[in-house]
Amino acid sequence: MVRKPTSRETARKPNMREAILAAAEELFATNGFNAVSVRDIAQAAGANPGSVTYHFKTKDGLLLEIYRRHCGPMNLRRSELLAAAKRVRDLQDRLEAIVRAYVVPAFTSGSDLAGGGARFTRLRAVMSAEGNEVARKIIAQTFDDTSHAFIDAIHESLPHIPRTDIVWRSHFLLGALYYSLVTPDRVSRLSRGEADGSDAAGAIEQLVQATVAAFQAPALDQAAPARRRPVASSKT
Amino acid sequence: MVRKPTSRETARKPNMREAILAAAEELFATNGFNAVSVRDIAQAAGANPGSVTYHFKTKDGLLLEIYRRHCGPMNLRRSELLAAAKRVRDLQDRLEAIVRAYVVPAFTSGSDLAGGGARFTRLRAVMSAEGNEVARKIIAQTFDDTSHAFIDAIHESLPHIPRTDIVWRSHFLLGALYYSLVTPDRVSRLSRGEADGSDAAGAIEQLVQATVAAFQAPALDQAAPARRRPVASSKT
DNA sequence: ATGTGATTTGTACTATCGTACAAAAGATCA
DNA sequence: TGATCTTTTGTACGATAGTACAAATCACAT
């Protein structure tokens, strides 16, 4: 015998723990946290409800473990792509590369998790909408650093735009990103079948193209007061 | 006697029915549908749990009534503003006016509902994220017409952009709009206090400015193949 | 004042929730 | 093989969910 991992890695069935995690991820991402019961998850994973308690103690613990599983690889990937993007010479190209470095890992697999990128991002979107406490804590801890790094990088390639505007626009980017993963069918519907909202590559290209243009818009301070507001309020 | 409305409109307390609706709206919009119990709503409204059943029969019925209450006024307001926007001569100004006509009613009061616009839009965002069935049906029925009208109007002022791109970009707009209402605190945090995410007027200006630029971006077909992708995938 | 219909209250029922825990089953190695 | 540890199963418990319903209360026309 060469070496046996302390019998920790080997489960009777092909890793029931992973099956539960995957099922929970899928169900939480599509239905929200409170709409999914532990029994739903167990059934979807082909496991016993008690098995969920054994592996993750509580339902919150299960959600926490999902975040732990993805956050590391995703942020690592983003850092790598961001570092590469910052080395791009041409300013216009660099901005696009930075935006792409932010968007791509959210749509595609984090690392060895198969196709889990989009699913996890959608999960984050739903948890954010529900104001989930567990998610809120993790996000503030884990993602704010990454967000700041991207904002700074974008600001460097657009020095004439105030940082405040960049924050707003990157916020819009994240919102658009989230919404694209939450309701891809709406794109298919509104385009009358001409576009496929579920096509990750297409969504990425559209999102990158639109976002780069949004970042390059003139700053608000200098643009807003110079123009009259074209639409008057109907009442006030 | 002139005429008395069959004593249907008069409630003992200052309209308990409205209080329940308002409380439910607020709670649903901040915590999601399933996280809020009928008892929570009743308590927040200062009512008895049974009173909710009396007025709205079921919890779904309550949500349905919230939508019914807002959809009409909001779409009407949007139609008015859109009609006015379409009369703007200058193409650039017209585009901005159209975007504003789409955004403003989502942030401000629908009609006589005090400040309910933002709350209701946030509710829609959360229901959309949770994949709520009741909401999904209403939205497809009520909002798709409006969305098509706006997409057509934008397309008219940007004839060189394919309709598919406009659909995607309007989808991003809605996502950004939703997200701004869902987590305004994130903007405040990331801007280190320089921007206030809860300031509706500021959010509107930022969103309009960024979105107009996004719509004006070159079409994807002609732009994407002409440029090399600046970032290579780190693995593939 | 009184009767009538609209509303509110209080309570109860059943279903399902998250979680706990003991027993069974499987794996590992002396 | 038998001892030991890990994992799975089955079941149960208290809490809370949505909803139903009878009794109490109110507003108001007569």
PDB file of C-alpha atoms in Angstrom, chain A residues 25-205:
ATOM      1  CA  GLU A  25     -26.595  25.272  -3.894  1.00  0.00           C
ATOM      2  CA  GLU A  26     -28.967  24.613  -6.752  1.00  0.00           C
ATOM      3  CA  LEU A  27     -32.109  24.826  -4.641  1.00  0.00           C
ATOM      4  CA  PHE A  28     -31.053  27.933  -2.712  1.00  0.00           C
ATOM      5  CA  ALA A  29     -30.020  29.664  -5.925  1.00  0.00           C
ATOM      6  CA  THR A  30     -33.369  29.077  -7.610  1.00  0.00           C
ATOM      7  CA  ASN A  31     -35.841  29.318  -4.746  1.00  0.00           C
ATOM      8  CA  GLY A  32     -34.196  31.309  -1.993  1.00  0.00           C
ATOM      9  CA  PHE A  33     -33.078  30.228   1.438  1.00  0.00           C
ATOM     10  CA  ASN A  34     -36.313  30.036   3.385  1.00  0.00           C
ATOM     11  CA  ALA A  35     -38.344  28.426   0.631  1.00  0.00           C
ATOM     12  CA  VAL A  36     -36.099  25.370   0.674  1.00  0.00           C
ATOM     13  CA  SER A  37     -36.307  22.926   3.554  1.00  0.00           C
ATOM     14  CA  VAL A  38     -33.575  20.648   4.778  1.00  0.00           C
ATOM     15  CA  ARG A  39     -35.755  17.756   3.695  1.00  0.00           C
ATOM     16  CA  ASP A  40     -35.968  19.171   0.162  1.00  0.00           C
ATOM     17  CA  ILE A  41     -32.192  19.299  -0.008  1.00  0.00           C
ATOM     18  CA  ALA A  42     -31.778  15.800   1.367  1.00  0.00           C
ATOM     19  CA  GLN A  43     -34.255  14.397  -1.109  1.00  0.00           C
ATOM     20  CA  ALA A  44     -32.604  16.150  -4.050  1.00  0.00           C
ATOM     21  CA  ALA A  45     -29.245  14.758  -2.964  1.00  0.00           C
ATOM     22  CA  GLY A  46     -30.606  11.281  -2.367  1.00  0.00           C
ATOM     23  CA  ALA A  47     -29.691  11.545   1.268  1.00  0.00           C
ATOM     24  CA  ASN A  48     -31.377  11.319   4.604  1.00  0.00           C
ATOM     25  CA  PRO A  49     -32.395  14.541   6.378  1.00  0.00           C
ATOM     26  CA  GLY A  50     -30.346  13.550   9.384  1.00  0.00           C
ATOM     27  CA  SER A  51     -27.303  13.303   7.183  1.00  0.00           C
ATOM     28  CA  VAL A  52     -27.456  17.025   6.529  1.00  0.00           C
ATOM     29  CA  THR A  53     -27.396  17.712  10.235  1.00  0.00           C
ATOM     30  CA  TYR A  54     -24.462  15.372  10.637  1.00  0.00           C
ATOM     31  CA  HIS A  55     -22.309  17.036   7.999  1.00  0.00           C
ATOM     32  CA  PHE A  56     -23.222  20.687   8.483  1.00  0.00           C
ATOM     33  CA  LYS A  57     -24.881  20.853  11.902  1.00  0.00           C
ATOM     34  CA  THR A  58     -27.414  23.534  10.911  1.00  0.00           C
ATOM     35  CA  LYS A  59     -29.025  24.935   7.782  1.00  0.00           C
ATOM     36  CA  ASP A  60     -27.027  28.124   8.223  1.00  0.00           C
ATOM     37  CA  GLY A  61     -23.902  26.004   8.501  1.00  0.00           C
ATOM     38  CA  LEU A  62     -24.708  24.455   5.158  1.00  0.00           C
ATOM     39  CA  LEU A  63     -25.005  27.854   3.530  1.00  0.00           C
ATOM     40  CA  LEU A  64     -21.796  28.961   5.192  1.00  0.00           C
ATOM     41  CA  GLU A  65     -19.946  25.954   3.804  1.00  0.00           C
ATOM     42  CA  ILE A  66     -21.219  26.722   0.295  1.00  0.00           C
ATOM     43  CA  TYR A  67     -19.731  30.195   0.556  1.00  0.00           C
ATOM     44  CA  ARG A  68     -16.470  28.882   1.991  1.00  0.00           C
ATOM     45  CA  ARG A  69     -16.213  26.446  -0.857  1.00  0.00           C
ATOM     46  CA  HIS A  70     -16.458  29.069  -3.572  1.00  0.00           C
ATOM     47  CA  CYS A  71     -15.160  32.361  -2.248  1.00  0.00           C
ATOM     48  CA  GLY A  72     -11.513  31.406  -2.153  1.00  0.00           C
ATOM     49  CA  PRO A  73     -11.121  30.039  -5.690  1.00  0.00           C
ATOM     50  CA  MET A  74     -13.284  32.766  -7.199  1.00  0.00           C
ATOM     51  CA  ASN A  75     -11.394  35.633  -5.615  1.00  0.00           C
ATOM     52  CA  LEU A  76      -8.097  33.990  -6.482  1.00  0.00           C
ATOM     53  CA  ARG A  77      -9.124  33.706 -10.100  1.00  0.00           C
ATOM     54  CA  ARG A  78     -10.260  37.304 -10.109  1.00  0.00           C
ATOM     55  CA  SER A  79      -6.955  38.446  -8.653  1.00  0.00           C
ATOM     56  CA  GLU A  80      -5.018  36.602 -11.321  1.00  0.00           C
ATOM     57  CA  LEU A  81      -7.121  38.017 -14.118  1.00  0.00           C
ATOM     58  CA  LEU A  82      -6.995  41.492 -12.623  1.00  0.00           C
ATOM     59  CA  ALA A  83      -3.219  41.368 -12.350  1.00  0.00           C
ATOM     60  CA  ALA A  84      -2.997  40.324 -15.974  1.00  0.00           C
ATOM     61  CA  ALA A  85      -5.438  43.028 -17.006  1.00  0.00           C
ATOM     62  CA  LYS A  86      -3.435  45.749 -15.271  1.00  0.00           C
ATOM     63  CA  ARG A  87      -0.481  44.894 -17.459  1.00  0.00           C
ATOM     64  CA  VAL A  88      -2.387  45.751 -20.628  1.00  0.00           C
ATOM     65  CA  ARG A  89      -0.843  48.850 -22.173  1.00  0.00           C
ATOM     66  CA  ASP A  90      -3.636  50.477 -24.156  1.00  0.00           C
ATOM     67  CA  LEU A  91      -5.974  52.252 -21.768  1.00  0.00           C
ATOM     68  CA  GLN A  92      -9.143  51.307 -23.611  1.00  0.00           C
ATOM     69  CA  ASP A  93      -8.087  47.677 -23.823  1.00  0.00           C
ATOM     70  CA  ARG A  94      -7.045  47.678 -20.218  1.00  0.00           C
ATOM     71  CA  LEU A  95     -10.434  48.903 -19.039  1.00  0.00           C
ATOM     72  CA  GLU A  96     -12.126  46.173 -21.011  1.00  0.00           C
ATOM     73  CA  ALA A  97      -9.722  43.595 -19.609  1.00  0.00           C
ATOM     74  CA  ILE A  98     -10.427  44.729 -16.063  1.00  0.00           C
ATOM     75  CA  VAL A  99     -14.160  44.511 -16.548  1.00  0.00           C
ATOM     76  CA  ARG A 100     -13.748  41.091 -18.114  1.00  0.00           C
ATOM     77  CA  ALA A 101     -11.609  39.964 -15.188  1.00  0.00           C
ATOM     78  CA  TYR A 102     -14.479  40.911 -12.909  1.00  0.00           C
ATOM     79  CA  VAL A 103     -17.245  39.362 -14.970  1.00  0.00           C
ATOM     80  CA  VAL A 104     -15.793  36.119 -16.310  1.00  0.00           C
ATOM     81  CA  PRO A 105     -15.166  34.327 -12.992  1.00  0.00           C
ATOM     82  CA  ALA A 106     -18.731  35.087 -11.947  1.00  0.00           C
ATOM     83  CA  PHE A 107     -20.099  33.267 -14.971  1.00  0.00           C
ATOM     84  CA  THR A 108     -17.697  30.383 -15.283  1.00  0.00           C
ATOM     85  CA  SER A 109     -16.361  27.729 -12.960  1.00  0.00           C
ATOM     86  CA  GLY A 110     -14.357  28.877  -9.961  1.00  0.00           C
ATOM     87  CA  SER A 111     -11.764  26.144 -10.181  1.00  0.00           C
ATOM     88  CA  ASP A 112     -12.508  22.445  -9.994  1.00  0.00           C
ATOM     89  CA  LEU A 113     -16.181  23.006  -9.242  1.00  0.00           C
ATOM     90  CA  ALA A 114     -17.955  22.020 -12.433  1.00  0.00           C
ATOM     91  CA  GLY A 115     -19.873  24.956 -13.844  1.00  0.00           C
ATOM     92  CA  GLY A 116     -20.388  26.208 -10.328  1.00  0.00           C
ATOM     93  CA  GLY A 117     -19.459  29.797 -11.029  1.00  0.00           C
ATOM     94  CA  ALA A 118     -22.776  30.897 -12.430  1.00  0.00           C
ATOM     95  CA  ARG A 119     -24.712  28.876  -9.887  1.00  0.00           C
ATOM     96  CA  PHE A 120     -22.827  30.358  -6.962  1.00  0.00           C
ATOM     97  CA  THR A 121     -23.120  33.882  -8.331  1.00  0.00           C
ATOM     98  CA  ARG A 122     -26.827  33.392  -8.727  1.00  0.00           C
ATOM     99  CA  LEU A 123     -26.940  32.142  -5.157  1.00  0.00           C
ATOM    100  CA  ARG A 124     -25.204  35.305  -4.020  1.00  0.00           C
ATOM    101  CA  ALA A 125     -27.701  37.389  -5.943  1.00  0.00           C
ATOM    102  CA  VAL A 126     -30.643  35.684  -4.286  1.00  0.00           C
ATOM    103  CA  MET A 127     -29.150  35.849  -0.795  1.00  0.00           C
ATOM    104  CA  SER A 128     -28.423  39.518  -1.334  1.00  0.00           C
ATOM    105  CA  ALA A 129     -32.021  40.145  -2.344  1.00  0.00           C
ATOM    106  CA  GLU A 130     -33.333  38.293   0.678  1.00  0.00           C
ATOM    107  CA  GLY A 131     -31.045  40.180   3.016  1.00  0.00           C
ATOM    108  CA  ASN A 132     -29.693  36.892   4.351  1.00  0.00           C
ATOM    109  CA  GLU A 133     -27.633  37.516   7.472  1.00  0.00           C
ATOM    110  CA  VAL A 134     -25.098  34.733   7.004  1.00  0.00           C
ATOM    111  CA  ALA A 135     -24.403  35.890   3.463  1.00  0.00           C
ATOM    112  CA  ARG A 136     -24.209  39.544   4.423  1.00  0.00           C
ATOM    113  CA  LYS A 137     -21.418  38.931   6.901  1.00  0.00           C
ATOM    114  CA  ILE A 138     -19.354  36.826   4.541  1.00  0.00           C
ATOM    115  CA  ILE A 139     -19.771  39.232   1.669  1.00  0.00           C
ATOM    116  CA  ALA A 140     -18.659  42.262   3.626  1.00  0.00           C
ATOM    117  CA  GLN A 141     -15.606  40.328   4.787  1.00  0.00           C
ATOM    118  CA  THR A 142     -14.672  38.565   1.596  1.00  0.00           C
ATOM    119  CA  PHE A 143     -15.814  40.601  -1.358  1.00  0.00           C
ATOM    120  CA  ASP A 144     -15.283  44.199  -0.351  1.00  0.00           C
ATOM    121  CA  ASP A 145     -11.520  43.868  -0.698  1.00  0.00           C
ATOM    122  CA  THR A 146     -11.887  42.480  -4.193  1.00  0.00           C
ATOM    123  CA  SER A 147     -14.401  45.159  -5.103  1.00  0.00           C
ATOM    124  CA  HIS A 148     -12.061  47.888  -3.915  1.00  0.00           C
ATOM    125  CA  ALA A 149      -9.224  46.414  -5.931  1.00  0.00           C
ATOM    126  CA  PHE A 150     -11.339  46.521  -9.071  1.00  0.00           C
ATOM    127  CA  ILE A 151     -12.621  49.989  -8.384  1.00  0.00           C
ATOM    128  CA  ASP A 152      -9.083  51.246  -7.888  1.00  0.00           C
ATOM    129  CA  ALA A 153      -7.900  49.553 -11.061  1.00  0.00           C
ATOM    130  CA  ILE A 154     -10.734  51.063 -13.059  1.00  0.00           C
ATOM    131  CA  HIS A 155     -10.108  54.444 -11.516  1.00  0.00           C
ATOM    132  CA  GLU A 156      -6.478  54.259 -12.634  1.00  0.00           C
ATOM    133  CA  SER A 157      -7.490  53.727 -16.228  1.00  0.00           C
ATOM    134  CA  LEU A 158     -10.117  56.482 -15.980  1.00  0.00           C
ATOM    135  CA  PRO A 159      -8.406  59.137 -13.843  1.00  0.00           C
ATOM    136  CA  HIS A 160     -10.699  61.945 -14.920  1.00  0.00           C
ATOM    137  CA  ILE A 161     -13.797  60.210 -13.508  1.00  0.00           C
ATOM    138  CA  PRO A 162     -14.506  60.781  -9.795  1.00  0.00           C
ATOM    139  CA  ARG A 163     -14.233  57.694  -7.665  1.00  0.00           C
ATOM    140  CA  THR A 164     -17.834  58.085  -6.563  1.00  0.00           C
ATOM    141  CA  ASP A 165     -19.067  57.679 -10.117  1.00  0.00           C
ATOM    142  CA  ILE A 166     -16.912  54.598 -10.550  1.00  0.00           C
ATOM    143  CA  VAL A 167     -18.381  53.082  -7.415  1.00  0.00           C
ATOM    144  CA  TRP A 168     -21.887  53.668  -8.705  1.00  0.00           C
ATOM    145  CA  ARG A 169     -21.115  52.214 -12.107  1.00  0.00           C
ATOM    146  CA  SER A 170     -19.422  49.147 -10.697  1.00  0.00           C
ATOM    147  CA  HIS A 171     -22.455  48.723  -8.496  1.00  0.00           C
ATOM    148  CA  PHE A 172     -24.632  48.809 -11.597  1.00  0.00           C
ATOM    149  CA  LEU A 173     -22.344  46.259 -13.177  1.00  0.00           C
ATOM    150  CA  LEU A 174     -22.833  43.855 -10.305  1.00  0.00           C
ATOM    151  CA  GLY A 175     -26.584  44.401 -10.395  1.00  0.00           C
ATOM    152  CA  ALA A 176     -26.721  43.706 -14.113  1.00  0.00           C
ATOM    153  CA  LEU A 177     -24.537  40.658 -13.635  1.00  0.00           C
ATOM    154  CA  TYR A 178     -26.744  39.307 -10.879  1.00  0.00           C
ATOM    155  CA  TYR A 179     -29.961  39.935 -12.756  1.00  0.00           C
ATOM    156  CA  SER A 180     -28.654  38.252 -15.890  1.00  0.00           C
ATOM    157  CA  LEU A 181     -28.110  35.096 -13.878  1.00  0.00           C
ATOM    158  CA  VAL A 182     -31.369  35.345 -11.966  1.00  0.00           C
ATOM    159  CA  THR A 183     -33.789  35.689 -14.868  1.00  0.00           C
ATOM    160  CA  PRO A 184     -32.080  34.749 -18.132  1.00  0.00           C
ATOM    161  CA  ASP A 185     -35.434  33.759 -19.601  1.00  0.00           C
ATOM    162  CA  ARG A 186     -36.532  37.387 -19.616  1.00  0.00           C
ATOM    163  CA  VAL A 187     -33.891  38.200 -22.216  1.00  0.00           C
ATOM    164  CA  SER A 188     -35.053  35.365 -24.427  1.00  0.00           C
ATOM    165  CA  ARG A 189     -38.659  36.493 -24.042  1.00  0.00           C
ATOM    166  CA  LEU A 190     -38.122  40.193 -24.719  1.00  0.00           C
ATOM    167  CA  SER A 191     -35.847  39.529 -27.699  1.00  0.00           C
ATOM    168  CA  ARG A 192     -38.549  37.252 -29.099  1.00  0.00           C
ATOM    169  CA  GLY A 193     -36.127  34.347 -29.230  1.00  0.00           C
ATOM    170  CA  GLU A 194     -33.374  36.239 -31.006  1.00  0.00           C
ATOM    171  CA  ALA A 195     -31.097  36.124 -27.974  1.00  0.00           C
ATOM    172  CA  ASP A 196     -30.527  33.315 -25.506  1.00  0.00           C
ATOM    173  CA  GLY A 197     -30.334  34.621 -21.968  1.00  0.00           C
ATOM    174  CA  SER A 198     -28.815  31.367 -20.779  1.00  0.00           C
ATOM    175  CA  ASP A 199     -25.844  31.636 -23.111  1.00  0.00           C
ATOM    176  CA  ALA A 200     -23.031  32.623 -20.777  1.00  0.00           C
ATOM    177  CA  ALA A 201     -20.592  33.669 -23.505  1.00  0.00           C
ATOM    178  CA  GLY A 202     -23.153  35.932 -25.149  1.00  0.00           C
ATOM    179  CA  ALA A 203     -24.157  37.461 -21.845  1.00  0.00           C
ATOM    180  CA  ILE A 204     -20.532  38.163 -20.973  1.00  0.00           C
ATOM    181  CA  GLU A 205     -19.813  39.915 -24.269  1.00  0.00           C
TER     182      GLU A 205
END
